[in-house]
Amino acid sequence: MLDRLSAYLTTIERRFALGAVILAGWLLGMVILHQLLTDLPDIDTLQHYTPPLVTRIYDRNNELITELFTERRTVLPLSEIPVNLQNAFMATEDQYFFQHWGINLKGIARATIANLRHGRVVEGGSTITQQLSKVLFFSQKKTLTRKIRELLLAIELERNYSKEEIFQMYMNQIYFGHGAYGVEAAARTLFGKHAKELNLAECALLGGLPRSPKTYSPFLNPENARRRRAWVLSRMRKSGYITVREESEANQTPIRADKAPLVPPVGAYFVEYLRQILDPKYGDNALYQGGYSIYTTLDLKMQKAAEEVMEKDLTGFDVDRQKELQQAYKEALKAAKKSKSHLPILVSSSTAKVQGSLVALDPRTGEIRALVGGREFKESQFNRVTQAQRQPGSAFKPFVWAAAMDDDMTEATIVDDDKVGFYNDGSDWKLLDSATDSYSIALATAPFPPDQAWVPQNWDFKYFGPVTLRTGIALSRNLVSIRLTDHFGPKKIMEYAQRCGIKSPLTPVLSMALGTEQVNLLELTGAYCTFANGGIRPEPYGIRRIEDKDGKVLEENSPQSTVALSAQTAYLMVDLLRAVVTSGTGRRALDLDRPVGGKTGTNQDLKDLWFVGFTPNLACGAWMGYDDFTSMGKHFTAASKVLPWWTDFMKKAHAGLPVKNFQVPPDIVFAKIDAETGYLALPTCPKVTLAAFKKGTDPKELCPVDHLSQQKPEAETEE
């Protein structure tokens, strides 16, 4: 009896102990479950969840320039995703998606057995809902805790969202490789088309990618991609989604095996210019993840032409420059041998590349049509259109002439193109009135230290004596510009430059007449627009409109302009700058076969070459130089090296456009004048030109000079 009672008590103790263990295990499990549920992400955030979207930048014709993104993605509703693509994912990733409640226990068991049999992972047991919970809320780190939380969250997703909503989120979230997230981005990246345009073979290929985007990439591993596509098609056929014939035809479609298409690097400097403007306003995250649509003023065809033309000619310059250096070395070597002196230092065979920049504007609105900030954006993001401050040389002279045209001078006004000297009295530069020739100037400046005396030169070291202002700017006479600046005062010249659009700091000094003050290409080209636009200065800009992902307009820009000059003064400047082309340093631009004006610019040390010009349709500025301010070499000028590719670009930019003339404002009259004296021309005058004048300022007296008995030296026209 006691033995039976003892055995009974022992049984009770064992059962109690077992129960206690079970209870403890249950309590521990509940604590762990509670902890897991407590740390579970809040799925209510999905109500407001917006995945990172692509911001797209368009040109003025709504052609895509480029995309900004951290994840290349476009969200599509399920209705715009092809049925074949949906079925490919169902057959491949989760054929029982519409039957399970977030977890497929049979699928997990089947995958476990298959993986154990093969000794490696060959099949996944995760449902589409589980995959969505993982990519939305969890890291890719594989731990038991993460897997349990993934399962729990999948159940929560199924409780709160419909199957269609879950599937749509999944199709827009999954990664396909090459920076593409979601089916739309994948379709555009891999096939260059929208998702709704995909055929069966393409749908099957996409359906097989998420498992291992790199392994099955058609760009990186085309044979793997072909085998994976065949497997997906077989799954689709076994699931009843396609027929045997459809499977066979899709398998025969060639796999695309070229490199992944990248957005062409056209307009890289322009895009960076926009980013620097927009980043402080909207923030980096919004720009790269907000799905904005940025509509710009750029003309993509012009931009491509600008980049191609500039690179071709600058590459040619590098070759010519290298030949020049090698020839200089040969000559120096020959001279050294002859004089038995030290041999010259060997010229390097790999000199730095010359740099260049170009900007084209609509002269009426200031809209940027093309912008090239350098030769190779990957090598240097420094924008030589907006960031480089360089001396414009003679390209600054039009502001000097604008002051003259706005005063009591005309195109026929005579100014001396003769040597002149200045001295500094401690507060300002003064003209040496008594010094009128080389000898007297040298004598007068001798007592002064070098930094207190200035004897400017013409770029060609020639002097033509009295010339008209029309001839003075056409042939870019430095001494004429200096005399005008001295007459009006540097402050007035600075004022006119600023009125026209120069925003860089300027110092009112006499040397301003020669373009020694530094400016950037965008402001200089914009200032020339003032002449072409009847005296109205347009502000250059590049953004027309920005919309958010829902199409709401965030900002919209329109032309902003200011009256800077009278229409009459502006037209006189147009006429003068046309003379630069028809009879001066800008003759190469005549190849455009349409009305055009402009000005060359070569600074004193030959470190910068410029040409800025315009037609009624387009204003364009171009620059060449070395980033380290190395001299370009004595044989290269703006007329010979910049103007040719400026002209080539303008030809392409004007292709198909009708020829337009500059509009003549009221109170402008024309007169045929003697090109040398500025008087009304006679039949005996050898050089006659048609010049524009403000009404009442045109010459009334006939030319008194007997030109038949006089000869003047021929003027050179290259600067």
PDB file of C-alpha atoms in Angstrom, residues 454-544:
ATOM      1  CA  TRP A 454      51.982 102.692 -67.787  1.00  0.00           C
ATOM      2  CA  VAL A 455      52.499 102.642 -71.540  1.00  0.00           C
ATOM      3  CA  PRO A 456      49.754 100.442 -73.037  1.00  0.00           C
ATOM      4  CA  GLN A 457      50.240  98.752 -76.399  1.00  0.00           C
ATOM      5  CA  ASN A 458      48.036  97.567 -79.220  1.00  0.00           C
ATOM      6  CA  TRP A 459      47.841  93.791 -79.473  1.00  0.00           C
ATOM      7  CA  ASP A 460      49.592  93.837 -82.874  1.00  0.00           C
ATOM      8  CA  PHE A 461      52.016  96.645 -81.886  1.00  0.00           C
ATOM      9  CA  LYS A 462      50.719  98.745 -84.793  1.00  0.00           C
ATOM     10  CA  TYR A 463      49.084 102.165 -84.622  1.00  0.00           C
ATOM     11  CA  PHE A 464      46.744 103.636 -87.231  1.00  0.00           C
ATOM     12  CA  GLY A 465      46.405 107.176 -85.988  1.00  0.00           C
ATOM     13  CA  PRO A 466      42.926 108.792 -86.140  1.00  0.00           C
ATOM     14  CA  VAL A 467      40.215 106.141 -86.716  1.00  0.00           C
ATOM     15  CA  THR A 468      36.444 106.050 -86.418  1.00  0.00           C
ATOM     16  CA  LEU A 469      34.902 104.333 -83.434  1.00  0.00           C
ATOM     17  CA  ARG A 470      33.436 101.831 -85.884  1.00  0.00           C
ATOM     18  CA  THR A 471      36.931 100.928 -87.091  1.00  0.00           C
ATOM     19  CA  GLY A 472      38.277 101.076 -83.558  1.00  0.00           C
ATOM     20  CA  ILE A 473      36.049  98.264 -82.293  1.00  0.00           C
ATOM     21  CA  ALA A 474      36.110  96.278 -85.538  1.00  0.00           C
ATOM     22  CA  LEU A 475      39.894  96.070 -85.379  1.00  0.00           C
ATOM     23  CA  SER A 476      39.955  95.941 -81.569  1.00  0.00           C
ATOM     24  CA  ARG A 477      42.276  98.903 -81.086  1.00  0.00           C
ATOM     25  CA  ASN A 478      43.455  98.991 -77.479  1.00  0.00           C
ATOM     26  CA  LEU A 479      44.535 102.621 -77.564  1.00  0.00           C
ATOM     27  CA  VAL A 480      41.093 103.752 -78.715  1.00  0.00           C
ATOM     28  CA  SER A 481      39.492 101.863 -75.835  1.00  0.00           C
ATOM     29  CA  ILE A 482      41.941 103.375 -73.360  1.00  0.00           C
ATOM     30  CA  ARG A 483      41.360 106.918 -74.612  1.00  0.00           C
ATOM     31  CA  LEU A 484      37.590 106.448 -74.326  1.00  0.00           C
ATOM     32  CA  THR A 485      37.923 105.056 -70.810  1.00  0.00           C
ATOM     33  CA  ASP A 486      40.146 107.959 -69.826  1.00  0.00           C
ATOM     34  CA  HIS A 487      37.636 110.388 -71.352  1.00  0.00           C
ATOM     35  CA  PHE A 488      34.561 109.011 -69.564  1.00  0.00           C
ATOM     36  CA  GLY A 489      36.322 107.746 -66.479  1.00  0.00           C
ATOM     37  CA  PRO A 490      36.653 104.090 -65.375  1.00  0.00           C
ATOM     38  CA  LYS A 491      33.704 104.448 -62.984  1.00  0.00           C
ATOM     39  CA  LYS A 492      31.346 105.198 -65.837  1.00  0.00           C
ATOM     40  CA  ILE A 493      32.624 102.230 -67.837  1.00  0.00           C
ATOM     41  CA  MET A 494      32.138 100.035 -64.767  1.00  0.00           C
ATOM     42  CA  GLU A 495      28.591 101.362 -64.425  1.00  0.00           C
ATOM     43  CA  TYR A 496      27.740 100.429 -68.023  1.00  0.00           C
ATOM     44  CA  ALA A 497      29.188  96.950 -67.610  1.00  0.00           C
ATOM     45  CA  GLN A 498      27.096  96.433 -64.493  1.00  0.00           C
ATOM     46  CA  ARG A 499      23.961  97.833 -66.131  1.00  0.00           C
ATOM     47  CA  CYS A 500      24.374  95.339 -68.955  1.00  0.00           C
ATOM     48  CA  GLY A 501      24.711  92.404 -66.562  1.00  0.00           C
ATOM     49  CA  ILE A 502      28.252  92.049 -65.183  1.00  0.00           C
ATOM     50  CA  LYS A 503      27.901  91.040 -61.527  1.00  0.00           C
ATOM     51  CA  SER A 504      31.475  90.151 -60.609  1.00  0.00           C
ATOM     52  CA  PRO A 505      33.299  92.766 -58.508  1.00  0.00           C
ATOM     53  CA  LEU A 506      34.967  95.386 -60.721  1.00  0.00           C
ATOM     54  CA  THR A 507      37.668  97.894 -59.826  1.00  0.00           C
ATOM     55  CA  PRO A 508      37.352 101.200 -61.735  1.00  0.00           C
ATOM     56  CA  VAL A 509      40.862 101.420 -63.167  1.00  0.00           C
ATOM     57  CA  LEU A 510      42.086 102.491 -66.601  1.00  0.00           C
ATOM     58  CA  SER A 511      43.234  98.990 -67.524  1.00  0.00           C
ATOM     59  CA  MET A 512      39.569  97.982 -67.412  1.00  0.00           C
ATOM     60  CA  ALA A 513      39.539  99.259 -71.008  1.00  0.00           C
ATOM     61  CA  LEU A 514      41.602  96.186 -71.947  1.00  0.00           C
ATOM     62  CA  GLY A 515      39.469  93.692 -70.034  1.00  0.00           C
ATOM     63  CA  THR A 516      41.772  93.145 -67.082  1.00  0.00           C
ATOM     64  CA  GLU A 517      38.908  92.775 -64.592  1.00  0.00           C
ATOM     65  CA  GLN A 518      37.811  89.152 -64.088  1.00  0.00           C
ATOM     66  CA  VAL A 519      34.326  87.940 -65.051  1.00  0.00           C
ATOM     67  CA  ASN A 520      32.658  84.616 -65.782  1.00  0.00           C
ATOM     68  CA  LEU A 521      31.346  83.443 -69.127  1.00  0.00           C
ATOM     69  CA  LEU A 522      27.669  83.291 -68.137  1.00  0.00           C
ATOM     70  CA  GLU A 523      27.463  86.912 -67.015  1.00  0.00           C
ATOM     71  CA  LEU A 524      29.479  88.165 -69.998  1.00  0.00           C
ATOM     72  CA  THR A 525      27.261  86.332 -72.485  1.00  0.00           C
ATOM     73  CA  GLY A 526      24.173  87.505 -70.623  1.00  0.00           C
ATOM     74  CA  ALA A 527      25.439  91.088 -70.857  1.00  0.00           C
ATOM     75  CA  TYR A 528      25.762  90.787 -74.645  1.00  0.00           C
ATOM     76  CA  CYS A 529      22.094  89.759 -74.692  1.00  0.00           C
ATOM     77  CA  THR A 530      21.334  93.343 -73.620  1.00  0.00           C
ATOM     78  CA  PHE A 531      22.602  94.572 -76.993  1.00  0.00           C
ATOM     79  CA  ALA A 532      20.755  91.930 -78.999  1.00  0.00           C
ATOM     80  CA  ASN A 533      17.543  92.451 -77.008  1.00  0.00           C
ATOM     81  CA  GLY A 534      17.051  96.155 -77.659  1.00  0.00           C
ATOM     82  CA  GLY A 535      18.654  97.337 -74.426  1.00  0.00           C
ATOM     83  CA  ILE A 536      16.593  95.046 -72.178  1.00  0.00           C
ATOM     84  CA  ARG A 537      18.802  92.864 -69.998  1.00  0.00           C
ATOM     85  CA  PRO A 538      17.387  89.358 -69.399  1.00  0.00           C
ATOM     86  CA  GLU A 539      18.491  87.368 -66.357  1.00  0.00           C
ATOM     87  CA  PRO A 540      19.963  83.999 -67.428  1.00  0.00           C
ATOM     88  CA  TYR A 541      18.057  81.048 -65.950  1.00  0.00           C
ATOM     89  CA  GLY A 542      17.754  77.315 -66.499  1.00  0.00           C
ATOM     90  CA  ILE A 543      14.598  76.064 -64.725  1.00  0.00           C
ATOM     91  CA  ARG A 544      11.127  76.569 -66.163  1.00  0.00           C
TER      92      ARG A 544
END
